[in-house]
């Protein structure tokens, strides 16, 4: 399928698909006329990429984890494990942010440490 067809099927801009191609997330064979020919399985894969991004996964994570998903005997089980890992990371970050917030709240109205107390 040509890039325009892939764009129409996924709702992505052609430039976005080209960007993903440069990042190694999707690839198309070059035809004799120079046009890219993408396999049909690119459609669900690119839809997954967009969903994974919306769920907080970086493109680097998606690229790295994509191989795991493609090779996993049980894709659904592996995907659930990846989600659980991401939840743990988010929970840890929320704890860090909560501690940071508490530290900031404690410092409100405590004066400027750069000025001598008068």
PDB file of C-alpha atoms in Angstrom:
ATOM      1  CA  UNK A   1       0.000   0.000   0.000  1.00  0.00           C
ATOM      2  CA  UNK A   2       1.278   3.452  -0.875  1.00  0.00           C
ATOM      3  CA  UNK A   3       1.967   6.047   1.793  1.00  0.00           C
ATOM      4  CA  UNK A   4      -1.190   7.964   0.907  1.00  0.00           C
ATOM      5  CA  UNK A   5      -3.270   4.833   1.331  1.00  0.00           C
ATOM      6  CA  UNK A   6      -1.545   4.083   4.628  1.00  0.00           C
ATOM      7  CA  UNK A   7      -2.170   7.639   5.789  1.00  0.00           C
ATOM      8  CA  UNK A   8      -5.861   7.351   4.904  1.00  0.00           C
ATOM      9  CA  UNK A   9      -6.185   3.963   6.612  1.00  0.00           C
ATOM     10  CA  UNK A  10      -4.517   5.121   9.847  1.00  0.00           C
ATOM     11  CA  UNK A  11      -5.573   8.757   9.997  1.00  0.00           C
ATOM     12  CA  UNK A  12      -1.924   9.782  10.211  1.00  0.00           C
ATOM     13  CA  UNK A  13      -0.265  12.448   8.127  1.00  0.00           C
ATOM     14  CA  UNK A  14       2.213  11.316   5.491  1.00  0.00           C
ATOM     15  CA  UNK A  15       4.908  13.319   7.261  1.00  0.00           C
ATOM     16  CA  UNK A  16       4.183  11.414  10.472  1.00  0.00           C
ATOM     17  CA  UNK A  17       4.548   8.105   8.652  1.00  0.00           C
ATOM     18  CA  UNK A  18       7.810   9.295   7.108  1.00  0.00           C
ATOM     19  CA  UNK A  19       9.013  10.338  10.573  1.00  0.00           C
ATOM     20  CA  UNK A  20       8.112   6.911  11.960  1.00  0.00           C
ATOM     21  CA  UNK A  21       9.928   5.341   9.035  1.00  0.00           C
ATOM     22  CA  UNK A  22      13.095   7.338   9.802  1.00  0.00           C
ATOM     23  CA  UNK A  23      12.818   6.186  13.431  1.00  0.00           C
ATOM     24  CA  UNK A  24      12.560   2.554  12.304  1.00  0.00           C
ATOM     25  CA  UNK A  25       8.992   2.057  13.513  1.00  0.00           C
ATOM     26  CA  UNK A  26       7.621   1.178  10.083  1.00  0.00           C
ATOM     27  CA  UNK A  27       9.228   0.308   6.787  1.00  0.00           C
ATOM     28  CA  UNK A  28       8.167   0.157   3.205  1.00  0.00           C
ATOM     29  CA  UNK A  29       9.836  -1.404   0.212  1.00  0.00           C
ATOM     30  CA  UNK A  30      10.801   0.928  -2.600  1.00  0.00           C
ATOM     31  CA  UNK A  31       9.101   0.222  -5.890  1.00  0.00           C
ATOM     32  CA  UNK A  32      10.890   0.729  -9.196  1.00  0.00           C
ATOM     33  CA  UNK A  33       9.217   4.136  -9.495  1.00  0.00           C
ATOM     34  CA  UNK A  34      10.637   5.163  -6.081  1.00  0.00           C
ATOM     35  CA  UNK A  35       7.315   5.009  -4.220  1.00  0.00           C
ATOM     36  CA  UNK A  36       7.166   3.219  -0.884  1.00  0.00           C
ATOM     37  CA  UNK A  37       5.045   0.081  -0.657  1.00  0.00           C
ATOM     38  CA  UNK A  38       3.968  -0.652   2.923  1.00  0.00           C
ATOM     39  CA  UNK A  39       2.626  -4.053   3.976  1.00  0.00           C
ATOM     40  CA  UNK A  40      -1.011  -4.265   5.165  1.00  0.00           C
ATOM     41  CA  UNK A  41       0.099  -5.113   8.718  1.00  0.00           C
ATOM     42  CA  UNK A  42       1.452  -1.560   8.948  1.00  0.00           C
ATOM     43  CA  UNK A  43      -2.104  -0.313   9.606  1.00  0.00           C
ATOM     44  CA  UNK A  44      -2.722  -2.041  12.979  1.00  0.00           C
ATOM     45  CA  UNK A  45       0.913  -1.496  13.953  1.00  0.00           C
ATOM     46  CA  UNK A  46       0.706   2.271  13.400  1.00  0.00           C
ATOM     47  CA  UNK A  47      -2.600   2.386  15.253  1.00  0.00           C
ATOM     48  CA  UNK A  48      -0.858   0.613  18.135  1.00  0.00           C
ATOM     49  CA  UNK A  49       2.013   3.128  17.988  1.00  0.00           C
ATOM     50  CA  UNK A  50      -0.425   6.037  18.356  1.00  0.00           C
ATOM     51  CA  UNK A  51      -2.255   4.330  21.224  1.00  0.00           C
ATOM     52  CA  UNK A  52       1.009   3.471  22.990  1.00  0.00           C
ATOM     53  CA  UNK A  53       2.124   7.096  22.695  1.00  0.00           C
ATOM     54  CA  UNK A  54      -1.164   8.256  24.194  1.00  0.00           C
ATOM     55  CA  UNK A  55      -0.552   5.832  27.085  1.00  0.00           C
ATOM     56  CA  UNK A  56       2.803   7.450  27.842  1.00  0.00           C
ATOM     57  CA  UNK A  57       5.236   5.206  25.995  1.00  0.00           C
ATOM     58  CA  UNK A  58       8.045   6.984  24.153  1.00  0.00           C
ATOM     59  CA  UNK A  59       8.814   6.175  20.529  1.00  0.00           C
ATOM     60  CA  UNK A  60      12.076   4.586  21.680  1.00  0.00           C
ATOM     61  CA  UNK A  61      10.154   2.325  24.066  1.00  0.00           C
ATOM     62  CA  UNK A  62       7.629   1.474  21.375  1.00  0.00           C
ATOM     63  CA  UNK A  63      10.373   0.575  18.903  1.00  0.00           C
ATOM     64  CA  UNK A  64      12.208  -1.541  21.466  1.00  0.00           C
ATOM     65  CA  UNK A  65       9.084  -3.246  22.793  1.00  0.00           C
ATOM     66  CA  UNK A  66       7.602  -3.809  19.346  1.00  0.00           C
ATOM     67  CA  UNK A  67      10.053  -6.599  18.678  1.00  0.00           C
ATOM     68  CA  UNK A  68       9.081  -8.246  21.977  1.00  0.00           C
ATOM     69  CA  UNK A  69       5.416  -8.088  21.031  1.00  0.00           C
ATOM     70  CA  UNK A  70       5.942  -9.474  17.546  1.00  0.00           C
ATOM     71  CA  UNK A  71       8.004 -12.387  18.843  1.00  0.00           C
ATOM     72  CA  UNK A  72       5.983 -13.143  21.982  1.00  0.00           C
ATOM     73  CA  UNK A  73       4.069 -16.424  21.910  1.00  0.00           C
ATOM     74  CA  UNK A  74       1.154 -14.662  23.622  1.00  0.00           C
ATOM     75  CA  UNK A  75       1.004 -11.055  22.486  1.00  0.00           C
ATOM     76  CA  UNK A  76      -1.857 -10.150  24.846  1.00  0.00           C
ATOM     77  CA  UNK A  77      -0.028 -11.548  27.865  1.00  0.00           C
ATOM     78  CA  UNK A  78       3.175  -9.726  26.940  1.00  0.00           C
ATOM     79  CA  UNK A  79       1.274  -6.475  26.372  1.00  0.00           C
ATOM     80  CA  UNK A  80      -0.373  -6.783  29.784  1.00  0.00           C
ATOM     81  CA  UNK A  81       3.051  -7.258  31.361  1.00  0.00           C
ATOM     82  CA  UNK A  82       4.324  -4.135  29.594  1.00  0.00           C
ATOM     83  CA  UNK A  83       1.333  -2.167  30.891  1.00  0.00           C
ATOM     84  CA  UNK A  84       1.959  -3.417  34.424  1.00  0.00           C
ATOM     85  CA  UNK A  85       5.599  -2.308  34.159  1.00  0.00           C
ATOM     86  CA  UNK A  86       4.506   1.122  32.958  1.00  0.00           C
ATOM     87  CA  UNK A  87       2.013   1.386  35.842  1.00  0.00           C
ATOM     88  CA  UNK A  88       4.827   0.674  38.320  1.00  0.00           C
ATOM     89  CA  UNK A  89       6.945   3.400  36.721  1.00  0.00           C
ATOM     90  CA  UNK A  90       4.039   5.859  36.865  1.00  0.00           C
ATOM     91  CA  UNK A  91       3.318   4.963  40.505  1.00  0.00           C
ATOM     92  CA  UNK A  92       6.955   5.546  41.431  1.00  0.00           C
ATOM     93  CA  UNK A  93       6.946   8.884  39.603  1.00  0.00           C
ATOM     94  CA  UNK A  94       3.721   9.877  41.379  1.00  0.00           C
ATOM     95  CA  UNK A  95       5.377   9.096  44.735  1.00  0.00           C
ATOM     96  CA  UNK A  96       8.362  11.253  43.751  1.00  0.00           C
ATOM     97  CA  UNK A  97       6.088  14.092  42.678  1.00  0.00           C
ATOM     98  CA  UNK A  98       4.058  13.811  45.877  1.00  0.00           C
ATOM     99  CA  UNK A  99       7.246  14.075  47.969  1.00  0.00           C
ATOM    100  CA  UNK A 100       8.390  17.043  45.886  1.00  0.00           C
ATOM    101  CA  UNK A 101       5.016  18.721  46.364  1.00  0.00           C
ATOM    102  CA  UNK A 102       5.166  18.188  50.133  1.00  0.00           C
ATOM    103  CA  UNK A 103       8.669  19.703  50.196  1.00  0.00           C
ATOM    104  CA  UNK A 104       7.460  22.743  48.247  1.00  0.00           C
ATOM    105  CA  UNK A 105       4.411  23.168  50.506  1.00  0.00           C
ATOM    106  CA  UNK A 106       6.685  23.078  53.552  1.00  0.00           C
ATOM    107  CA  UNK A 107       8.831  25.846  52.068  1.00  0.00           C
ATOM    108  CA  UNK A 108       5.990  28.259  51.322  1.00  0.00           C
ATOM    109  CA  UNK A 109       6.309  31.436  53.424  1.00  0.00           C
ATOM    110  CA  UNK A 110       9.641  30.369  54.961  1.00  0.00           C
ATOM    111  CA  UNK A 111      11.529  33.341  53.592  1.00  0.00           C
ATOM    112  CA  UNK A 112      14.416  33.581  51.204  1.00  0.00           C
ATOM    113  CA  UNK A 113      17.468  31.492  52.091  1.00  0.00           C
ATOM    114  CA  UNK A 114      19.641  33.951  50.130  1.00  0.00           C
ATOM    115  CA  UNK A 115      18.846  36.844  52.463  1.00  0.00           C
ATOM    116  CA  UNK A 116      20.008  37.161  56.025  1.00  0.00           C
ATOM    117  CA  UNK A 117      17.190  37.010  58.526  1.00  0.00           C
ATOM    118  CA  UNK A 118      16.434  40.403  59.999  1.00  0.00           C
TER     119      UNK A 118
END
